[in-house]
Amino acid sequence: MKSGFISIVGRTNAGKSSILNSLLEEKMAMVSHKQNATRRKINAIIMHENHQLIFIDTPGLHASSKAMNQLMIDLAIKSIADCDVILFVASIYDDIKDYENFLSLNPKVPHIVLINKVDLVKKEVLLKKLSEYSQFNSHFSAIIPYSAKQKFYKKILLDEMIKYLPEHPYYFDPEFITTTNEKDIYRDFILEAIYENLSDEIPYSTEVKIEKIKELEQIYYINAIIITDSNSHKGMILGKDGTTIKRIGKEARMKIEKLAQKKVMLKLFVQLEKNWHKNEQNLKKILYDE
């Protein structure tokens, strides 16, 4: 029996959250084509044969001086030190410089390089990319091509990861799929719906707080606040006659219902809080409820 923690790291938009969802075969981590979508760590517990793998999806590694981005980068770097194995994710299209930047962090535990989205390119492109990484083969423990859309890659990856995990009793009940607070998962689903329905600049000045969850046998009642930093953005989130926020609410509710396996009554409110993302104390309070 083996059991251990695996941090999924890589640049923004490398496909880390999609990989987590594909391994879990359940949508739990927020996925978006927009940069820096992941703001919180999401844990997924995956049982493979008689082993327990606890994956930690982290914010993307990138250079930034903005307070919110720096907080997310610090969270990702901390996760590198708090695990048994690191899964470094790179898209087949990524420059190898991203991996060099990761190595500069001097990771102390074994790491596996995962080349994602290989189903989108011809075999020659993959072979060329693998050749580029070969100069670093003294650093990584393994390199694995992967497609989040094709399930046969899943067993290959999990078998390889288990090699580097310690022998240890299960950390969590094997029936669990996550240790992440449900409020954080649901708020990310709402944030994902905002990303999908609003223009590029708005999502980065918004955040979601779950104010109330009431669970009955057949239904969840959820009240959530969308925080934004300007009146103009508040107006865009609401939309004419409330059409945009209704659309956001409908899409978020469907995502939550699919995971919760219950009917959901979701109420969304918009709150103006100027410069909320520029103050570190406010950031920790809003992002992580600290």
Short mmCIF file of N, CA, C and O in Angstrom, two decimals, residues 67-200:
data_model
loop_
_atom_site.label_atom_id
_atom_site.label_comp_id
_atom_site.label_asym_id
_atom_site.label_seq_id
_atom_site.Cartn_x
_atom_site.Cartn_y
_atom_site.Cartn_z
N ALA A 67 -0.12 42.12 -6.57
CA ALA A 67 -0.27 41.49 -5.25
C ALA A 67 -1.01 40.17 -5.33
O ALA A 67 -0.60 39.17 -4.72
N MET A 68 -2.13 40.13 -6.07
CA MET A 68 -2.91 38.90 -6.14
C MET A 68 -2.13 37.79 -6.83
O MET A 68 -2.08 36.66 -6.37
N ASN A 69 -1.48 38.12 -7.96
CA ASN A 69 -0.72 37.12 -8.67
C ASN A 69 0.45 36.60 -7.83
O ASN A 69 0.75 35.41 -7.83
N GLN A 70 1.12 37.50 -7.09
CA GLN A 70 2.24 37.09 -6.26
C GLN A 70 1.79 36.14 -5.16
O GLN A 70 2.49 35.18 -4.82
N LEU A 71 0.61 36.40 -4.61
CA LEU A 71 0.06 35.53 -3.58
C LEU A 71 -0.18 34.13 -4.14
O LEU A 71 0.10 33.12 -3.49
N MET A 72 -0.69 34.05 -5.37
CA MET A 72 -0.94 32.76 -6.00
C MET A 72 0.36 32.04 -6.32
O MET A 72 0.47 30.82 -6.16
N ILE A 73 1.37 32.80 -6.78
CA ILE A 73 2.67 32.20 -7.08
C ILE A 73 3.28 31.62 -5.81
O ILE A 73 3.81 30.50 -5.80
N ASP A 74 3.19 32.36 -4.71
CA ASP A 74 3.73 31.88 -3.43
C ASP A 74 3.04 30.58 -3.00
O ASP A 74 3.67 29.67 -2.46
N LEU A 75 1.74 30.50 -3.27
CA LEU A 75 0.98 29.30 -2.93
C LEU A 75 1.49 28.10 -3.74
O LEU A 75 1.66 27.00 -3.20
N ALA A 76 1.75 28.32 -5.02
CA ALA A 76 2.25 27.25 -5.88
C ALA A 76 3.64 26.81 -5.45
O ALA A 76 3.94 25.60 -5.39
N ILE A 77 4.52 27.76 -5.13
CA ILE A 77 5.88 27.43 -4.74
C ILE A 77 5.89 26.66 -3.41
O ILE A 77 6.65 25.70 -3.23
N LYS A 78 5.02 27.07 -2.49
CA LYS A 78 4.93 26.37 -1.20
C LYS A 78 4.52 24.92 -1.41
O LYS A 78 5.01 24.02 -0.72
N SER A 79 3.63 24.68 -2.36
CA SER A 79 3.15 23.31 -2.59
C SER A 79 4.28 22.41 -3.10
O SER A 79 4.24 21.19 -2.90
N ILE A 80 5.28 23.00 -3.74
CA ILE A 80 6.42 22.23 -4.23
C ILE A 80 7.20 21.61 -3.08
O ILE A 80 7.74 20.51 -3.19
N ALA A 81 7.23 22.31 -1.95
CA ALA A 81 7.97 21.82 -0.79
C ALA A 81 7.14 20.88 0.08
O ALA A 81 7.69 20.17 0.93
N ASP A 82 5.82 20.87 -0.12
CA ASP A 82 4.92 20.12 0.77
C ASP A 82 4.32 18.90 0.09
O ASP A 82 3.12 18.65 0.20
N CYS A 83 5.13 18.15 -0.64
CA CYS A 83 4.58 16.99 -1.34
C CYS A 83 5.65 15.88 -1.43
O CYS A 83 6.81 16.09 -1.09
N ASP A 84 5.22 14.73 -1.92
CA ASP A 84 6.14 13.60 -2.11
C ASP A 84 6.69 13.57 -3.53
O ASP A 84 7.82 13.12 -3.76
N VAL A 85 5.89 14.01 -4.47
CA VAL A 85 6.26 14.01 -5.89
C VAL A 85 5.66 15.25 -6.53
O VAL A 85 4.59 15.70 -6.15
N ILE A 86 6.35 15.79 -7.52
CA ILE A 86 5.84 16.92 -8.30
C ILE A 86 5.52 16.44 -9.71
O ILE A 86 6.31 15.70 -10.32
N LEU A 87 4.36 16.85 -10.21
CA LEU A 87 4.01 16.61 -11.61
C LEU A 87 4.11 17.95 -12.32
O LEU A 87 3.27 18.83 -12.14
N PHE A 88 5.16 18.12 -13.11
CA PHE A 88 5.33 19.36 -13.87
C PHE A 88 4.61 19.20 -15.21
O PHE A 88 4.94 18.33 -16.01
N VAL A 89 3.62 20.06 -15.44
CA VAL A 89 2.79 19.97 -16.64
C VAL A 89 3.21 21.06 -17.63
O VAL A 89 3.30 22.23 -17.29
N ALA A 90 3.44 20.61 -18.85
CA ALA A 90 3.73 21.55 -19.94
C ALA A 90 2.89 21.17 -21.14
O ALA A 90 2.75 19.98 -21.46
N SER A 91 2.32 22.14 -21.79
CA SER A 91 1.61 21.89 -23.04
C SER A 91 2.63 21.52 -24.12
O SER A 91 3.79 21.95 -24.07
N ILE A 92 2.22 20.74 -25.07
CA ILE A 92 3.08 20.39 -26.21
C ILE A 92 3.57 21.64 -26.94
O ILE A 92 4.62 21.64 -27.58
N TYR A 93 2.82 22.75 -26.78
CA TYR A 93 3.17 23.99 -27.46
C TYR A 93 4.10 24.88 -26.63
O TYR A 93 4.57 25.90 -27.12
N ASP A 94 4.35 24.53 -25.37
CA ASP A 94 5.11 25.41 -24.47
C ASP A 94 6.59 25.44 -24.82
O ASP A 94 7.18 24.44 -25.26
N ASP A 95 7.18 26.61 -24.56
CA ASP A 95 8.62 26.76 -24.69
C ASP A 95 9.31 26.05 -23.52
O ASP A 95 8.81 26.07 -22.39
N ILE A 96 10.44 25.44 -23.79
CA ILE A 96 11.16 24.70 -22.75
C ILE A 96 11.70 25.62 -21.65
O ILE A 96 12.07 25.18 -20.57
N LYS A 97 11.67 26.92 -21.91
CA LYS A 97 12.11 27.90 -20.92
C LYS A 97 11.27 27.80 -19.64
O LYS A 97 11.78 28.04 -18.54
N ASP A 98 10.00 27.44 -19.78
CA ASP A 98 9.14 27.30 -18.59
C ASP A 98 9.67 26.21 -17.66
O ASP A 98 9.63 26.35 -16.44
N TYR A 99 10.17 25.14 -18.25
CA TYR A 99 10.73 24.06 -17.44
C TYR A 99 12.04 24.50 -16.78
O TYR A 99 12.30 24.18 -15.61
N GLU A 100 12.84 25.24 -17.50
CA GLU A 100 14.09 25.76 -16.93
C GLU A 100 13.80 26.67 -15.74
O GLU A 100 14.51 26.65 -14.72
N ASN A 101 12.75 27.48 -15.86
CA ASN A 101 12.34 28.35 -14.74
C ASN A 101 11.91 27.52 -13.53
O ASN A 101 12.21 27.86 -12.38
N PHE A 102 11.22 26.42 -13.79
CA PHE A 102 10.81 25.51 -12.71
C PHE A 102 12.04 24.92 -12.02
O PHE A 102 12.12 24.87 -10.79
N LEU A 103 13.03 24.48 -12.81
CA LEU A 103 14.24 23.89 -12.22
C LEU A 103 14.99 24.90 -11.36
O LEU A 103 15.64 24.53 -10.38
N SER A 104 14.88 26.18 -11.70
CA SER A 104 15.56 27.22 -10.91
C SER A 104 15.00 27.33 -9.50
O SER A 104 15.64 27.91 -8.61
N LEU A 105 13.80 26.77 -9.28
CA LEU A 105 13.21 26.76 -7.93
C LEU A 105 13.84 25.67 -7.06
O LEU A 105 13.55 25.58 -5.87
N ASN A 106 14.68 24.85 -7.69
CA ASN A 106 15.44 23.81 -6.97
C ASN A 106 14.53 22.86 -6.20
O ASN A 106 14.64 22.73 -4.97
N PRO A 107 13.63 22.17 -6.88
CA PRO A 107 12.72 21.24 -6.18
C PRO A 107 13.50 20.14 -5.47
O PRO A 107 14.46 19.59 -6.03
N LYS A 108 13.05 19.79 -4.26
CA LYS A 108 13.78 18.84 -3.43
C LYS A 108 13.22 17.42 -3.51
O LYS A 108 13.79 16.50 -2.91
N VAL A 109 12.10 17.24 -4.16
CA VAL A 109 11.50 15.90 -4.28
C VAL A 109 11.50 15.49 -5.75
O VAL A 109 11.68 16.33 -6.64
N PRO A 110 11.33 14.20 -6.05
CA PRO A 110 11.32 13.75 -7.45
C PRO A 110 10.21 14.44 -8.23
O PRO A 110 9.17 14.80 -7.67
N HIS A 111 10.44 14.64 -9.51
CA HIS A 111 9.37 15.20 -10.34
C HIS A 111 9.29 14.48 -11.68
O HIS A 111 10.28 13.96 -12.20
N ILE A 112 8.07 14.46 -12.18
CA ILE A 112 7.77 13.87 -13.48
C ILE A 112 7.31 14.97 -14.41
O ILE A 112 6.52 15.83 -14.03
N VAL A 113 7.83 14.96 -15.62
CA VAL A 113 7.39 15.92 -16.63
C VAL A 113 6.26 15.30 -17.44
O VAL A 113 6.37 14.18 -17.94
N LEU A 114 5.16 16.01 -17.53
CA LEU A 114 4.02 15.55 -18.31
C LEU A 114 3.82 16.50 -19.48
O LEU A 114 3.61 17.70 -19.27
N ILE A 115 3.90 15.99 -20.68
CA ILE A 115 3.67 16.79 -21.88
C ILE A 115 2.20 16.64 -22.28
O ILE A 115 1.77 15.56 -22.72
N ASN A 116 1.43 17.69 -22.09
CA ASN A 116 -0.02 17.63 -22.27
C ASN A 116 -0.44 18.02 -23.69
O ASN A 116 0.31 18.66 -24.42
N LYS A 117 -1.66 17.62 -24.05
CA LYS A 117 -2.30 17.97 -25.33
C LYS A 117 -1.61 17.32 -26.53
O LYS A 117 -1.61 17.88 -27.63
N VAL A 118 -1.03 16.12 -26.32
CA VAL A 118 -0.31 15.47 -27.42
C VAL A 118 -1.26 14.98 -28.51
O VAL A 118 -0.82 14.69 -29.64
N ASP A 119 -2.55 14.90 -28.20
CA ASP A 119 -3.52 14.46 -29.20
C ASP A 119 -3.75 15.52 -30.28
O ASP A 119 -4.35 15.23 -31.31
N LEU A 120 -3.24 16.73 -30.05
CA LEU A 120 -3.48 17.83 -30.99
C LEU A 120 -2.38 17.98 -32.04
O LEU A 120 -2.49 18.84 -32.91
N VAL A 121 -1.32 17.17 -31.93
CA VAL A 121 -0.19 17.33 -32.86
C VAL A 121 0.19 16.00 -33.50
O VAL A 121 -0.20 14.93 -33.03
N LYS A 122 0.96 16.10 -34.56
CA LYS A 122 1.47 14.90 -35.22
C LYS A 122 2.62 14.30 -34.42
O LYS A 122 3.25 14.97 -33.60
N LYS A 123 2.91 13.03 -34.69
CA LYS A 123 3.93 12.28 -33.94
C LYS A 123 5.29 12.97 -34.02
O LYS A 123 6.04 13.00 -33.04
N GLU A 124 5.61 13.55 -35.18
CA GLU A 124 6.93 14.19 -35.34
C GLU A 124 7.10 15.38 -34.38
O GLU A 124 8.20 15.64 -33.88
N VAL A 125 6.01 16.10 -34.14
CA VAL A 125 6.06 17.25 -33.23
C VAL A 125 6.34 16.77 -31.81
O VAL A 125 7.14 17.36 -31.08
N LEU A 126 5.69 15.69 -31.40
CA LEU A 126 5.92 15.13 -30.07
C LEU A 126 7.36 14.65 -29.92
O LEU A 126 8.02 14.93 -28.91
N LEU A 127 7.86 13.96 -30.92
CA LEU A 127 9.24 13.45 -30.85
C LEU A 127 10.24 14.59 -30.74
O LEU A 127 11.23 14.51 -30.01
N LYS A 128 9.99 15.67 -31.45
CA LYS A 128 10.86 16.84 -31.38
C LYS A 128 10.83 17.44 -29.97
O LYS A 128 11.87 17.84 -29.42
N LYS A 129 9.64 17.52 -29.38
CA LYS A 129 9.51 18.08 -28.03
C LYS A 129 10.21 17.18 -27.00
O LYS A 129 10.91 17.68 -26.11
N LEU A 130 10.06 15.88 -27.13
CA LEU A 130 10.74 14.96 -26.22
C LEU A 130 12.25 15.08 -26.34
O LEU A 130 12.98 15.00 -25.35
N SER A 131 12.71 15.30 -27.56
CA SER A 131 14.15 15.50 -27.79
C SER A 131 14.66 16.75 -27.10
O SER A 131 15.77 16.77 -26.54
N GLU A 132 13.84 17.81 -27.09
CA GLU A 132 14.24 19.05 -26.41
C GLU A 132 14.41 18.84 -24.91
O GLU A 132 15.31 19.40 -24.28
N TYR A 133 13.55 17.98 -24.34
CA TYR A 133 13.62 17.73 -22.90
C TYR A 133 14.74 16.75 -22.53
O TYR A 133 15.12 16.66 -21.36
N SER A 134 15.25 16.02 -23.51
CA SER A 134 16.25 14.98 -23.21
C SER A 134 17.51 15.55 -22.57
O SER A 134 18.20 14.86 -21.81
N GLN A 135 17.81 16.83 -22.81
CA GLN A 135 18.99 17.44 -22.20
C GLN A 135 18.87 17.57 -20.69
O GLN A 135 19.85 17.79 -19.98
N PHE A 136 17.62 17.41 -20.19
CA PHE A 136 17.37 17.55 -18.74
C PHE A 136 17.08 16.20 -18.08
O PHE A 136 16.57 16.16 -16.96
N ASN A 137 17.42 15.09 -18.77
CA ASN A 137 16.99 13.79 -18.23
C ASN A 137 17.66 13.42 -16.91
O ASN A 137 17.22 12.49 -16.24
N SER A 138 18.67 14.15 -16.49
CA SER A 138 19.26 13.90 -15.17
C SER A 138 18.47 14.58 -14.06
O SER A 138 18.69 14.31 -12.88
N HIS A 139 17.53 15.45 -14.46
CA HIS A 139 16.73 16.19 -13.47
C HIS A 139 15.39 15.51 -13.20
O HIS A 139 14.95 15.44 -12.05
N PHE A 140 14.69 15.07 -14.25
CA PHE A 140 13.37 14.49 -14.02
C PHE A 140 13.46 12.97 -13.85
O PHE A 140 14.38 12.32 -14.34
N SER A 141 12.45 12.43 -13.14
CA SER A 141 12.40 10.98 -12.91
C SER A 141 11.76 10.24 -14.08
O SER A 141 12.03 9.06 -14.30
N ALA A 142 10.88 10.92 -14.79
CA ALA A 142 10.23 10.34 -15.96
C ALA A 142 9.63 11.46 -16.78
O ALA A 142 9.41 12.56 -16.28
N ILE A 143 9.38 11.17 -18.06
CA ILE A 143 8.67 12.12 -18.92
C ILE A 143 7.57 11.35 -19.63
O ILE A 143 7.81 10.26 -20.18
N ILE A 144 6.35 11.88 -19.58
CA ILE A 144 5.19 11.15 -20.08
C ILE A 144 4.35 12.03 -21.00
O ILE A 144 3.92 13.11 -20.59
N PRO A 145 4.09 11.60 -22.22
CA PRO A 145 3.11 12.30 -23.07
C PRO A 145 1.71 12.02 -22.51
O PRO A 145 1.45 10.94 -21.97
N TYR A 146 0.79 13.00 -22.66
CA TYR A 146 -0.53 12.84 -22.04
C TYR A 146 -1.60 13.56 -22.85
O TYR A 146 -1.34 14.60 -23.45
N SER A 147 -2.79 12.99 -22.80
CA SER A 147 -3.98 13.66 -23.35
C SER A 147 -5.09 13.54 -22.33
O SER A 147 -5.47 12.43 -21.94
N ALA A 148 -5.60 14.68 -21.88
CA ALA A 148 -6.70 14.68 -20.90
C ALA A 148 -7.97 14.09 -21.49
O ALA A 148 -8.87 13.68 -20.76
N LYS A 149 -8.05 14.02 -22.82
CA LYS A 149 -9.27 13.55 -23.47
C LYS A 149 -9.27 12.05 -23.72
O LYS A 149 -10.32 11.47 -24.00
N GLN A 150 -8.11 11.40 -23.64
CA GLN A 150 -8.02 9.98 -23.97
C GLN A 150 -7.64 9.19 -22.72
O GLN A 150 -6.54 9.33 -22.19
N LYS A 151 -8.53 8.33 -22.27
CA LYS A 151 -8.43 7.71 -20.95
C LYS A 151 -7.26 6.72 -20.82
O LYS A 151 -6.80 6.47 -19.71
N PHE A 152 -6.77 6.16 -21.93
CA PHE A 152 -5.72 5.15 -21.77
C PHE A 152 -4.42 5.75 -21.23
O PHE A 152 -3.57 5.04 -20.71
N TYR A 153 -4.27 7.07 -21.32
CA TYR A 153 -3.09 7.71 -20.75
C TYR A 153 -3.14 7.72 -19.22
O TYR A 153 -2.11 7.83 -18.56
N LYS A 154 -4.33 7.61 -18.68
CA LYS A 154 -4.51 7.72 -17.23
C LYS A 154 -3.74 6.64 -16.47
O LYS A 154 -3.02 6.93 -15.51
N LYS A 155 -3.89 5.38 -16.88
CA LYS A 155 -3.22 4.28 -16.18
C LYS A 155 -1.70 4.42 -16.28
O LYS A 155 -0.97 4.16 -15.30
N ILE A 156 -1.21 4.83 -17.43
CA ILE A 156 0.23 5.00 -17.61
C ILE A 156 0.77 6.00 -16.60
O ILE A 156 1.79 5.76 -15.93
N LEU A 157 0.07 7.13 -16.46
CA LEU A 157 0.52 8.18 -15.54
C LEU A 157 0.44 7.71 -14.09
O LEU A 157 1.40 7.87 -13.33
N LEU A 158 -0.68 7.13 -13.69
CA LEU A 158 -0.85 6.71 -12.30
C LEU A 158 0.15 5.62 -11.93
O LEU A 158 0.73 5.63 -10.83
N ASP A 159 0.38 4.68 -12.82
CA ASP A 159 1.38 3.63 -12.56
C ASP A 159 2.75 4.24 -12.31
O ASP A 159 3.49 3.80 -11.42
N GLU A 160 3.09 5.23 -13.10
CA GLU A 160 4.40 5.87 -12.97
C GLU A 160 4.50 6.66 -11.67
O GLU A 160 5.53 6.62 -10.97
N MET A 161 3.44 7.36 -11.30
CA MET A 161 3.47 8.18 -10.09
C MET A 161 3.65 7.33 -8.84
O MET A 161 4.35 7.72 -7.90
N ILE A 162 3.01 6.16 -8.83
CA ILE A 162 3.06 5.30 -7.66
C ILE A 162 4.49 4.86 -7.33
O ILE A 162 4.85 4.66 -6.17
N LYS A 163 5.33 4.75 -8.35
CA LYS A 163 6.73 4.33 -8.13
C LYS A 163 7.45 5.24 -7.14
O LYS A 163 8.38 4.81 -6.45
N TYR A 164 7.03 6.50 -7.08
CA TYR A 164 7.78 7.49 -6.29
C TYR A 164 7.07 7.87 -4.99
O TYR A 164 7.54 8.76 -4.26
N LEU A 165 5.96 7.21 -4.70
CA LEU A 165 5.24 7.48 -3.45
C LEU A 165 5.75 6.57 -2.33
O LEU A 165 6.16 5.43 -2.59
N PRO A 166 5.71 7.03 -1.10
CA PRO A 166 6.15 6.20 0.03
C PRO A 166 5.10 5.16 0.41
O PRO A 166 3.92 5.34 0.15
N GLU A 167 5.57 4.08 1.04
CA GLU A 167 4.62 3.14 1.64
C GLU A 167 4.02 3.82 2.87
O GLU A 167 4.75 4.28 3.75
N HIS A 168 2.70 3.90 2.87
CA HIS A 168 2.04 4.64 3.95
C HIS A 168 0.57 4.27 3.97
O HIS A 168 -0.04 4.07 2.91
N PRO A 169 -0.04 4.17 5.16
CA PRO A 169 -1.50 3.94 5.21
C PRO A 169 -2.24 5.10 4.53
O PRO A 169 -1.70 6.20 4.38
N TYR A 170 -3.50 4.87 4.18
CA TYR A 170 -4.29 5.92 3.56
C TYR A 170 -4.39 7.13 4.47
O TYR A 170 -4.62 7.00 5.67
N TYR A 171 -4.25 8.30 3.87
CA TYR A 171 -4.43 9.54 4.64
C TYR A 171 -5.91 9.85 4.82
O TYR A 171 -6.30 10.48 5.80
N PHE A 172 -6.73 9.44 3.84
CA PHE A 172 -8.14 9.79 3.85
C PHE A 172 -9.00 8.57 3.53
O PHE A 172 -8.52 7.59 2.96
N ASP A 173 -10.25 8.66 3.90
CA ASP A 173 -11.22 7.62 3.57
C ASP A 173 -11.22 7.41 2.05
O ASP A 173 -11.37 8.38 1.28
N PRO A 174 -11.04 6.17 1.58
CA PRO A 174 -11.01 5.91 0.12
C PRO A 174 -12.29 6.31 -0.62
O PRO A 174 -12.27 6.43 -1.84
N GLU A 175 -13.37 6.53 0.13
CA GLU A 175 -14.62 6.96 -0.51
C GLU A 175 -14.61 8.44 -0.86
O GLU A 175 -15.42 8.90 -1.66
N PHE A 176 -13.70 9.21 -0.26
CA PHE A 176 -13.63 10.65 -0.53
C PHE A 176 -13.00 10.90 -1.90
O PHE A 176 -12.12 10.16 -2.33
N ILE A 177 -13.44 11.96 -2.57
CA ILE A 177 -12.77 12.37 -3.81
C ILE A 177 -12.01 13.68 -3.62
O ILE A 177 -11.23 14.07 -4.48
N THR A 178 -12.24 14.36 -2.49
CA THR A 178 -11.52 15.61 -2.24
C THR A 178 -11.56 15.93 -0.75
O THR A 178 -12.47 15.48 -0.03
N THR A 179 -10.56 16.69 -0.31
CA THR A 179 -10.58 17.24 1.05
C THR A 179 -10.83 18.74 1.01
O THR A 179 -10.85 19.41 2.03
N THR A 180 -10.97 19.27 -0.19
CA THR A 180 -11.20 20.70 -0.36
C THR A 180 -12.60 21.07 0.12
O THR A 180 -13.57 20.37 -0.16
N ASN A 181 -12.68 22.16 0.85
CA ASN A 181 -13.97 22.65 1.33
C ASN A 181 -14.92 22.85 0.16
O ASN A 181 -14.57 23.46 -0.85
N GLU A 182 -16.15 22.34 0.28
CA GLU A 182 -17.11 22.45 -0.81
C GLU A 182 -17.36 23.91 -1.19
O GLU A 182 -17.62 24.22 -2.36
N LYS A 183 -17.26 24.82 -0.23
CA LYS A 183 -17.47 26.24 -0.54
C LYS A 183 -16.46 26.73 -1.57
O LYS A 183 -16.79 27.51 -2.46
N ASP A 184 -15.20 26.27 -1.45
CA ASP A 184 -14.17 26.71 -2.39
C ASP A 184 -14.42 26.15 -3.79
O ASP A 184 -14.16 26.82 -4.80
N ILE A 185 -14.90 24.92 -3.86
CA ILE A 185 -15.21 24.33 -5.17
C ILE A 185 -16.38 25.07 -5.82
O ILE A 185 -16.32 25.43 -7.00
N TYR A 186 -17.41 25.35 -5.05
CA TYR A 186 -18.59 26.01 -5.61
C TYR A 186 -18.28 27.45 -6.03
O TYR A 186 -18.76 27.93 -7.06
N ARG A 187 -17.48 28.16 -5.23
CA ARG A 187 -17.15 29.53 -5.59
C ARG A 187 -16.31 29.56 -6.87
O ARG A 187 -16.44 30.47 -7.70
N ASP A 188 -15.47 28.54 -7.07
CA ASP A 188 -14.70 28.47 -8.31
C ASP A 188 -15.58 28.16 -9.50
O ASP A 188 -15.34 28.64 -10.61
N PHE A 189 -16.63 27.37 -9.31
CA PHE A 189 -17.57 27.12 -10.40
C PHE A 189 -18.29 28.41 -10.81
O PHE A 189 -18.53 28.65 -12.00
N ILE A 190 -18.64 29.23 -9.82
CA ILE A 190 -19.27 30.52 -10.12
C ILE A 190 -18.29 31.43 -10.84
O ILE A 190 -18.62 32.09 -11.84
N LEU A 191 -17.04 31.44 -10.37
CA LEU A 191 -16.01 32.26 -11.01
C LEU A 191 -15.76 31.78 -12.44
O LEU A 191 -15.59 32.60 -13.36
N GLU A 192 -15.79 30.48 -12.65
CA GLU A 192 -15.63 29.94 -14.00
C GLU A 192 -16.75 30.42 -14.91
O GLU A 192 -16.51 30.78 -16.08
N ALA A 193 -17.97 30.46 -14.39
CA ALA A 193 -19.11 30.94 -15.19
C ALA A 193 -18.94 32.42 -15.52
O ALA A 193 -19.33 32.88 -16.61
N ILE A 194 -18.36 33.19 -14.60
CA ILE A 194 -18.07 34.61 -14.88
C ILE A 194 -17.04 34.70 -16.00
O ILE A 194 -17.19 35.49 -16.94
N TYR A 195 -16.00 33.88 -15.93
CA TYR A 195 -14.97 33.88 -16.98
C TYR A 195 -15.58 33.57 -18.34
O TYR A 195 -15.17 34.13 -19.36
N GLU A 196 -16.53 32.67 -18.36
CA GLU A 196 -17.11 32.22 -19.63
C GLU A 196 -18.06 33.25 -20.24
O GLU A 196 -18.34 33.22 -21.43
N ASN A 197 -18.57 34.19 -19.42
CA ASN A 197 -19.62 35.08 -19.89
C ASN A 197 -19.23 36.55 -19.99
O ASN A 197 -20.01 37.35 -20.48
N LEU A 198 -18.02 36.90 -19.54
CA LEU A 198 -17.63 38.30 -19.54
C LEU A 198 -16.31 38.51 -20.28
O LEU A 198 -15.53 37.58 -20.46
N SER A 199 -16.08 39.74 -20.70
CA SER A 199 -14.89 40.06 -21.48
C SER A 199 -13.62 39.89 -20.65
O SER A 199 -13.65 39.80 -19.43
N ASP A 200 -12.49 39.89 -21.32
CA ASP A 200 -11.22 39.49 -20.72
C ASP A 200 -10.83 40.26 -19.46
O ASP A 200 -10.29 39.68 -18.52
#
